[in-house]
XYZ file of C-alpha atoms in Angstrom:
624
model
C 91.495 122.929 132.028
C 89.965 125.189 129.363
C 87.642 123.497 126.869
C 89.096 123.030 123.407
C 87.288 125.047 120.713
C 87.250 121.894 118.563
C 84.879 120.090 120.911
C 82.370 122.924 120.818
C 82.782 123.762 117.138
C 82.865 120.237 115.778
C 79.967 118.845 117.731
C 77.927 121.899 118.628
C 77.570 120.884 122.292
C 78.307 123.289 125.111
C 81.018 121.890 127.375
C 78.780 121.744 130.461
C 76.117 119.839 128.560
C 78.643 117.364 127.175
C 80.062 116.789 130.679
C 76.611 116.043 132.108
C 75.817 113.747 129.182
C 79.110 111.910 129.671
C 78.538 111.479 133.400
C 75.080 110.045 132.726
C 76.432 107.722 130.042
C 79.114 106.343 132.376
C 76.783 106.068 135.364
C 74.032 104.294 133.412
C 76.505 102.272 131.302
C 74.805 103.487 128.115
C 77.373 101.976 125.774
C 76.616 99.147 123.362
C 78.909 97.363 120.941
C 78.614 96.636 117.242
C 80.862 94.078 115.548
C 82.350 94.322 112.047
C 83.899 91.235 110.421
C 87.508 90.974 109.287
C 87.783 88.398 106.490
C 90.627 86.449 104.944
C 92.217 87.876 101.811
C 90.464 85.216 99.743
C 87.140 86.627 100.928
C 85.966 83.126 101.813
C 85.902 83.110 105.606
C 85.582 85.362 108.627
C 88.842 85.617 110.551
C 87.809 87.988 113.356
C 85.424 90.741 114.412
C 86.248 94.247 115.584
C 84.165 95.603 118.479
C 83.050 99.206 117.851
C 81.429 101.302 120.581
C 78.141 103.146 120.190
C 76.691 105.643 122.651
C 73.090 106.222 123.669
C 71.270 106.804 120.373
C 68.907 109.303 122.008
C 71.625 111.374 123.628
C 74.157 113.932 122.384
C 77.028 111.418 122.597
C 75.643 108.814 120.178
C 78.598 109.218 117.838
C 81.781 107.381 118.960
C 83.854 110.386 117.886
C 81.769 112.746 120.030
C 81.730 110.338 122.955
C 85.497 109.821 123.075
C 86.233 113.494 122.408
C 84.106 114.406 125.411
C 85.771 111.757 127.580
C 89.228 113.030 126.667
C 88.146 116.631 127.181
C 86.810 115.986 130.680
C 89.497 113.573 131.877
C 87.234 110.498 131.836
C 88.934 108.579 129.031
C 90.141 105.728 131.261
C 86.618 105.180 132.609
C 85.042 105.178 129.151
C 87.750 102.923 127.727
C 87.281 100.420 130.579
C 83.506 100.448 130.144
C 83.806 99.817 126.387
C 86.264 96.995 126.989
C 83.924 95.381 129.517
C 80.869 95.736 127.289
C 82.739 94.295 124.283
C 83.856 91.175 126.164
C 80.474 90.788 127.855
C 78.522 90.916 124.588
C 81.060 88.752 122.791
C 80.827 86.007 125.412
C 77.064 85.754 124.860
C 77.349 85.423 121.076
C 79.232 82.137 121.027
C 81.245 83.020 117.908
C 84.638 81.299 117.660
C 86.599 83.943 115.743
C 89.078 86.322 117.362
C 87.875 89.611 118.793
C 89.651 92.944 118.196
C 89.006 95.457 121.003
C 90.097 99.089 120.721
C 92.349 100.594 123.386
C 93.948 104.049 123.401
C 97.703 103.792 124.045
C 97.651 106.695 126.489
C 95.094 104.760 128.568
C 97.625 101.972 129.105
C 100.078 104.518 130.524
C 97.544 106.444 132.617
C 97.972 106.107 136.386
C 94.209 105.665 136.771
C 94.236 102.584 134.560
C 93.639 99.359 136.498
C 96.413 96.829 135.744
C 95.101 93.358 134.943
C 91.602 94.611 134.066
C 91.394 92.797 130.749
C 92.626 89.520 132.230
C 90.026 89.745 135.032
C 87.286 90.440 132.505
C 88.327 87.421 130.449
C 88.059 85.139 133.482
C 84.698 86.649 134.341
C 83.258 86.022 130.875
C 84.971 82.697 130.191
C 87.305 83.889 127.423
C 91.027 83.337 126.813
C 93.805 85.801 125.922
C 94.569 84.217 122.537
C 90.974 84.959 121.455
C 91.509 88.700 121.932
C 93.556 91.210 119.952
C 94.324 94.553 121.612
C 93.977 97.189 118.902
C 95.792 100.451 119.600
C 93.590 103.133 118.108
C 94.881 106.586 119.050
C 98.318 107.949 118.212
C 98.495 110.648 120.901
C 101.515 112.935 120.363
C 104.263 112.786 122.938
C 103.777 109.213 124.161
C 106.916 107.767 125.768
C 107.944 105.041 123.305
C 109.871 103.075 125.966
C 106.873 103.017 128.323
C 104.579 102.147 125.421
C 106.826 99.246 124.430
C 106.839 98.015 128.032
C 103.031 98.166 128.274
C 102.562 96.305 124.987
C 105.146 93.647 125.930
C 103.183 93.079 129.128
C 100.027 92.317 127.117
C 101.915 90.084 124.679
C 103.487 88.119 127.536
C 99.984 87.249 128.758
C 99.033 85.805 125.359
C 97.267 88.802 123.800
C 98.066 89.760 120.217
C 98.550 93.444 119.386
C 97.202 95.336 116.381
C 98.122 98.865 115.332
C 95.291 100.813 113.702
C 95.353 103.474 110.951
C 98.873 102.739 109.774
C 100.092 105.432 107.411
C 97.874 108.121 108.921
C 100.892 110.035 110.214
C 104.408 110.014 111.576
C 103.214 109.005 115.059
C 101.705 105.741 113.800
C 104.942 104.760 112.036
C 106.968 105.599 115.138
C 104.665 103.498 117.312
C 104.911 100.631 114.824
C 108.692 100.571 115.063
C 108.488 100.648 118.870
C 105.944 97.933 119.674
C 106.337 95.381 116.809
C 102.610 94.499 116.593
C 101.177 91.174 115.459
C 98.811 92.957 113.068
C 98.936 96.313 111.292
C 95.821 97.916 109.811
C 96.366 100.124 106.776
C 94.330 103.303 106.948
C 91.257 103.372 104.695
C 92.565 106.488 102.920
C 95.151 104.364 101.124
C 92.662 101.608 100.240
C 89.962 103.813 98.755
C 90.416 103.796 94.980
C 93.757 101.963 95.208
C 93.043 99.990 92.022
C 93.147 103.255 90.029
C 96.014 104.944 91.886
C 99.583 103.690 91.194
C 101.048 105.854 93.979
C 98.739 104.318 96.579
C 99.635 100.844 95.314
C 103.343 101.511 95.709
C 102.840 102.921 99.179
C 100.694 99.978 100.311
C 103.077 97.457 98.739
C 105.916 99.002 100.770
C 103.911 98.805 104.002
C 103.051 95.162 103.346
C 106.666 94.258 102.579
C 107.876 95.914 105.779
C 105.090 94.318 107.818
C 105.790 90.825 106.576
C 109.504 91.385 107.091
C 108.917 92.293 110.736
C 106.539 89.407 111.411
C 103.283 91.417 111.283
C 100.175 90.449 109.337
C 98.345 93.115 107.356
C 94.667 94.107 107.488
C 93.388 96.464 104.792
C 90.609 98.674 106.171
C 87.853 100.432 104.265
C 87.449 97.931 101.404
C 84.216 98.962 99.694
C 84.560 97.752 96.097
C 85.532 94.479 94.448
C 88.310 96.178 92.481
C 89.875 97.392 95.743
C 89.629 93.891 97.177
C 91.368 92.352 94.171
C 94.112 94.965 94.228
C 95.031 94.634 97.922
C 94.879 90.835 97.658
C 97.343 91.013 94.775
C 99.622 93.285 96.811
C 99.730 90.706 99.603
C 97.326 91.887 102.334
C 96.451 89.031 104.685
C 93.003 90.195 105.819
C 90.331 92.662 104.662
C 87.720 94.777 106.425
C 85.053 97.082 105.071
C 81.523 97.636 103.821
C 82.077 95.341 100.842
C 81.691 92.496 103.338
C 79.450 93.935 106.066
C 78.918 97.022 108.220
C 79.252 96.847 112.005
C 76.217 94.964 113.345
C 74.727 94.756 116.834
C 73.832 91.106 116.171
C 76.664 89.530 114.143
C 75.466 86.034 115.001
C 72.042 86.690 113.534
C 73.647 88.153 110.411
C 76.236 85.393 110.058
C 74.324 83.175 107.621
C 73.745 86.132 105.287
C 77.408 87.133 105.602
C 78.590 83.628 104.720
C 76.330 83.614 101.644
C 77.695 87.001 100.622
C 81.297 85.784 100.986
C 80.510 82.742 98.837
C 79.029 85.089 96.244
C 82.228 87.175 96.252
C 84.287 84.019 95.908
C 82.358 82.952 92.848
C 82.889 86.309 91.185
C 86.442 87.110 92.238
C 88.215 83.812 92.800
C 89.834 81.901 89.994
C 91.860 78.763 90.429
C 95.601 79.184 89.872
C 97.290 77.107 87.168
C 97.735 73.430 88.217
C 100.808 72.831 90.348
C 101.390 76.561 90.944
C 99.427 76.911 94.205
C 100.994 76.585 97.641
C 98.575 73.783 98.538
C 100.692 71.426 96.441
C 103.495 71.778 99.025
C 101.362 71.084 102.118
C 102.828 68.420 104.423
C 100.185 66.421 106.273
C 101.449 66.915 109.827
C 98.732 66.204 112.411
C 98.134 69.358 114.499
C 97.724 69.527 118.280
C 94.752 70.908 120.188
C 95.233 74.110 122.136
C 94.377 72.497 125.488
C 97.096 69.820 125.558
C 100.033 70.300 127.924
C 103.558 71.330 127.033
C 104.769 67.958 128.294
C 102.452 66.055 125.921
C 103.690 68.038 122.941
C 107.327 67.541 123.987
C 106.793 63.779 124.154
C 105.392 63.798 120.628
C 108.352 65.810 119.329
C 110.756 63.322 120.916
C 108.885 60.469 119.231
C 108.684 62.164 115.799
C 112.197 63.425 115.184
C 111.458 64.504 111.605
C 108.781 66.993 112.718
C 110.183 70.514 112.992
C 106.918 72.282 113.809
C 103.371 71.562 114.925
C 100.301 73.670 114.248
C 97.999 74.381 117.189
C 94.298 74.382 116.314
C 90.978 75.034 118.028
C 87.880 72.843 118.064
C 86.967 73.926 114.505
C 90.440 73.048 113.195
C 91.294 76.728 112.765
C 94.984 77.438 113.415
C 95.634 79.559 116.501
C 99.402 79.200 116.725
C 102.573 77.261 115.920
C 105.050 75.286 118.013
C 108.675 75.386 116.852
C 110.593 72.254 117.932
C 113.843 73.861 119.003
C 112.106 76.663 120.889
C 109.848 74.390 122.917
C 112.544 71.846 123.734
C 114.926 74.701 124.517
C 112.380 76.085 126.983
C 112.210 72.734 128.778
C 115.992 72.278 128.789
C 116.526 75.404 130.865
C 117.175 75.132 134.585
C 113.858 74.300 136.287
C 112.309 74.245 132.791
C 110.196 71.076 133.297
C 109.029 72.233 136.708
C 108.030 75.660 135.410
C 106.530 74.779 132.038
C 105.641 71.069 131.635
C 102.122 71.401 133.078
C 101.259 74.604 131.206
C 98.758 74.538 128.345
C 100.405 74.670 124.940
C 98.484 77.806 123.944
C 100.371 79.690 126.660
C 103.770 79.152 125.014
C 102.937 78.837 121.302
C 103.862 81.388 118.667
C 100.574 83.250 118.236
C 101.203 84.932 114.891
C 102.828 82.454 112.517
C 102.612 82.944 108.787
C 99.284 81.564 107.516
C 98.500 81.182 103.811
C 95.507 79.830 101.914
C 96.076 76.677 99.862
C 95.134 78.362 96.580
C 97.596 81.259 96.932
C 100.266 81.261 94.250
C 103.803 80.096 94.984
C 105.140 83.501 93.985
C 102.907 85.368 96.405
C 103.744 83.078 99.329
C 107.445 83.285 98.455
C 107.267 87.081 98.792
C 105.670 86.698 102.227
C 108.221 84.119 103.385
C 111.335 85.910 102.169
C 110.025 89.190 103.552
C 110.293 87.870 107.100
C 113.361 88.719 109.132
C 116.081 86.619 110.755
C 115.272 83.092 111.855
C 111.544 83.600 111.148
C 112.376 83.314 107.443
C 113.318 79.645 107.864
C 110.344 78.588 109.981
C 107.513 76.429 108.702
C 104.259 78.153 107.793
C 100.643 77.048 108.138
C 98.562 76.234 105.057
C 94.785 76.507 105.369
C 91.838 75.840 103.110
C 88.821 77.988 103.841
C 90.492 79.023 107.082
C 90.851 75.461 108.389
C 94.128 73.644 108.843
C 95.398 71.845 105.757
C 99.064 71.174 106.532
C 102.476 72.733 107.049
C 104.719 74.261 104.409
C 108.500 74.285 104.531
C 110.446 77.277 103.334
C 113.111 75.043 101.763
C 110.512 73.242 99.612
C 109.029 76.566 98.487
C 112.344 78.187 97.601
C 113.455 75.094 95.683
C 110.326 75.165 93.491
C 110.525 78.953 93.041
C 114.180 78.667 91.980
C 113.316 76.019 89.396
C 110.529 78.216 88.017
C 112.787 81.275 87.914
C 115.505 79.402 86.048
C 112.987 78.142 83.504
C 111.475 81.614 83.167
C 114.849 83.353 82.816
C 115.725 81.176 79.848
C 112.763 82.633 77.938
C 112.659 86.149 79.429
C 113.269 89.382 77.553
C 116.796 90.558 78.458
C 115.779 94.220 78.947
C 112.512 94.013 80.889
C 112.964 90.448 82.253
C 109.364 89.785 81.276
C 108.297 86.398 79.842
C 109.051 86.016 76.139
C 107.461 84.207 73.217
C 107.331 80.712 74.733
C 105.470 81.691 77.910
C 103.214 84.028 75.907
C 102.198 81.202 73.598
C 101.486 78.892 76.548
C 99.458 81.583 78.293
C 97.290 82.151 75.215
C 96.694 78.412 74.908
C 95.688 78.297 78.567
C 93.267 81.211 78.169
C 91.624 79.694 75.091
C 91.292 76.304 76.776
C 90.122 77.689 80.124
C 87.628 80.376 79.128
C 84.153 79.790 80.488
C 85.343 77.466 83.276
C 87.545 78.754 86.044
C 85.171 80.382 88.447
C 82.472 77.727 88.490
C 84.726 74.683 88.616
C 85.938 73.005 91.732
C 83.086 74.440 93.822
C 80.516 72.502 95.800
C 76.997 72.163 94.441
C 75.790 74.906 96.758
C 78.285 77.321 95.167
C 77.568 76.552 91.509
C 74.311 78.401 91.034
C 74.565 80.815 88.114
C 78.269 79.992 87.821
C 78.111 80.221 84.020
C 77.123 83.876 84.258
C 79.942 84.546 86.693
C 82.692 82.430 85.133
C 85.948 84.111 84.220
C 86.623 85.408 80.716
C 89.981 86.485 79.334
C 90.934 89.308 77.038
C 94.120 88.999 74.970
C 95.799 92.390 74.474
C 98.502 93.364 71.989
C 100.308 96.592 72.892
C 102.910 98.617 71.044
C 104.138 102.192 70.830
C 103.285 104.668 68.084
C 106.321 106.608 66.788
C 108.756 104.652 68.948
C 111.382 104.126 66.213
C 111.594 107.856 65.381
C 111.869 108.587 69.127
C 114.621 105.967 69.473
C 116.517 107.382 66.482
C 116.071 111.000 67.545
C 116.937 110.727 71.254
C 119.155 107.634 71.349
C 118.881 103.950 72.271
C 119.472 104.564 75.985
C 116.459 106.860 76.115
C 114.475 104.344 74.078
C 115.317 101.627 76.615
C 114.146 103.922 79.406
C 110.828 104.330 77.633
C 110.412 100.550 77.281
C 111.248 100.051 80.949
C 108.767 102.778 81.900
C 106.086 100.990 79.873
C 106.946 97.646 81.501
C 106.613 99.261 84.951
C 103.226 100.776 84.110
C 101.943 97.436 82.833
C 103.306 95.525 85.846
C 101.669 97.961 88.264
C 98.327 97.438 86.522
C 98.353 93.643 86.853
C 95.628 92.100 88.962
C 95.290 88.527 90.128
C 94.974 86.171 87.144
C 96.529 88.628 84.660
C 99.651 87.951 82.591
C 102.251 90.227 80.978
C 104.833 89.269 78.365
C 107.341 91.099 76.150
C 107.521 89.876 72.564
C 110.476 92.148 71.766
C 111.172 95.759 70.834
C 108.111 97.810 71.716
C 105.665 94.871 71.378
C 104.002 93.562 74.570
C 101.192 91.085 75.254
C 98.803 90.985 78.207
C 95.984 88.636 79.135
C 93.474 90.171 81.533
C 91.045 88.170 83.636
C 87.570 89.694 83.451
C 85.480 88.397 86.353
C 82.554 90.834 86.336
C 79.202 88.971 86.488
C 77.873 90.088 83.084
C 79.395 90.574 79.625
C 78.431 94.262 79.376
C 80.110 95.003 82.709
C 83.207 93.101 81.612
C 83.591 95.108 78.435
C 83.040 98.395 80.252
C 85.667 97.451 82.839
C 88.055 96.369 80.063
C 87.618 99.701 78.250
C 88.373 101.576 81.482
C 91.457 99.489 82.252
C 92.925 99.983 78.783
C 92.297 103.729 78.860
C 93.961 103.793 82.276
C 97.055 102.038 80.876
C 97.382 104.614 78.113
C 96.994 107.500 80.528
C 99.486 106.035 83.011
C 102.043 105.536 80.233
C 101.716 109.160 79.083
C 102.389 110.390 82.623
C 105.279 107.947 83.130
C 107.314 109.140 80.119
C 106.888 112.916 80.413
C 110.366 113.249 81.925
C 111.933 111.551 78.886
C 111.163 114.496 76.587
C 112.946 117.881 76.443
C 110.752 120.800 77.495
C 110.513 122.210 73.969
C 109.329 118.850 72.591
C 106.597 118.683 75.232
C 105.522 122.234 74.433
C 105.348 121.440 70.705
C 103.526 118.150 71.272
C 106.092 116.251 69.200
C 109.487 116.341 67.478
C 111.222 116.369 64.090
C 112.545 112.989 62.994
C 113.129 110.696 60.035
C 110.499 108.261 58.814
C 111.380 104.864 57.333
C 112.011 106.461 53.934
C 114.529 108.927 55.409
C 112.208 111.915 55.064
C 112.283 114.491 57.838
C 108.843 115.211 59.287
C 107.011 115.980 62.506
C 106.060 113.085 64.809
C 103.570 113.394 67.703
C 104.633 112.243 71.168
C 104.922 108.484 71.501
C 101.596 106.867 72.378
C 100.522 103.419 73.564
C 98.212 101.612 71.113
C 96.234 98.502 72.010
C 94.241 95.764 70.305
C 92.055 93.751 72.715
C 90.324 90.518 71.752
C 87.689 88.943 73.992
C 85.463 85.908 73.547
C 88.464 83.592 73.208
C 86.545 80.322 73.611
C 87.391 78.126 70.621
C 89.648 80.817 69.123
C 93.000 79.401 68.019
C 96.195 81.231 68.938
C 97.056 81.661 65.268
C 93.706 83.422 64.816
C 94.476 85.707 67.762
C 97.838 86.683 66.244
C 96.252 87.252 62.832
C 93.505 89.492 64.250
C 96.075 91.487 66.201
C 97.982 92.085 62.982
C 94.829 93.030 61.056
C 93.586 95.500 63.693
C 96.917 97.054 64.659
C 96.766 99.793 61.992
C 93.157 100.583 62.851
C 94.073 101.097 66.526
C 96.879 103.483 65.568
C 94.525 105.441 63.316
C 91.885 105.953 66.010
C 91.925 108.951 68.328
C 91.583 106.584 71.292
C 94.463 104.397 70.112
C 92.589 101.186 70.917
C 90.346 98.564 69.343
C 88.242 96.070 71.323
C 86.616 93.227 69.393
C 85.502 89.637 69.825
C 87.928 87.080 68.482
C 85.077 85.471 66.496
C 86.887 82.391 65.301
C 85.044 79.111 64.686
C 86.515 75.886 66.074
C 88.210 73.826 63.376
């Protein structure tokens, strides 16, 4: 086989030298593993670690990319993959960490005739680990893989209790094709789509679509490459289940030694980024206190409990730290035992061998709306199953889909009664209540409800809200000139832009006409940073609106930068293109809602007169 030019050009190593280096690496087992944490979407707890291979630092194959390229080039990929798998499980067993372990496997290795069937299972027995602790992460999307054979290989792993993750989703057509073939337990969104997602509406729409499809097919979503707090907030809002990236920690050779520092860092992120949802609106309020079962009890013991507790439809399965590892569905377990020879075949098995390994898990402080989107996105009978509610990653209770949908329906009915008929956004009543809530809650939020060890400097990191009034310059002349249908399209375009910009804790309402109200949660640690971030967000809204409505203008109007129309006195004159103007008030503590409305009215003309189209001021209202 001729050497590929890419191996020589990309890495600068002659082929003979790379072959000798690879042979030495395999013979001397010069592969070590680093472990990078995968955290829950709340950023509060470590869910798993991914094992990442590193070559001999002193040799030419130190880089994982170089090492695996050489192995593929010289037909030694199966050997290298097996060595990495062994080293990952060996090192993991010595660490004593209880989280799940993601190990990388190339799909073409599973189909290679040189691959040793049962290798992973033998390694688990050797190192005292169990299949449900391990997630097989498929890392390479090699063109031309037989999808039927791939599906068969993955089903074999799943039947033994391993979960499957698909890496780099969205990187190309091959990854999407493999996703549809193997139905993985986890999908990892490629870091390209996460980088800068908070400032890129197209990336947000793409990622939202992936998450919706994943939840609908029973997969949980891991966002890779999270490096900034704004990215974390954005992907959390879009519904990602887990996060991975340098914002939390790089890959470490000694994750156990770094664990205390990591936990402190996650608590720090929680203080800055987490805010409590409004009372009664979190999913924790629907948790049913159903005692879970341990993973080492037998199927027969669980069946006896289900017979004794007829009202219980599901049981969570937990480990020694009360972390959920699976779910038992009543009708599925009893159906398994009712089959011919069912008791003989299954009664003595451990419950972790037959449990559902990837049930829907949600944190207790997630909003009802967000959990509803996850639940209704599931397909078929999965949509009606119970889901597990955790607090800080530990079992809290079970949630029932019927309870959730009933509450959501009640909220939707109440909201619809006060919603704007065009945009379906909350109207005056909800806006007034939201402003009252912001005024009453400012300065608390992020420091409240935390243990003493989490309260240090909480005043500096507590949430602050900005109340924003938004309207359109020259909207009436546009509406008169181009018609009400086109005017409605512009309002809907604005509503879409504003919705896409919402982050967790934000609110958007439509007063009427071209008047909108937003409240934005500013959680940066210092006032100067908050105001800078607010300025950037508002400028981003204006820019996004300008791009969103370009198609609503005729070409000649765009070229002229405006149009002829009638002002309110009936005089024909030139009007510039419609622009979004904003008045933002911060420092709402003690500021009455009537004062907020009055300041909006006073500053509205000033915002329209400015080149930037925006005014940002403190509310500055004394308490009366």
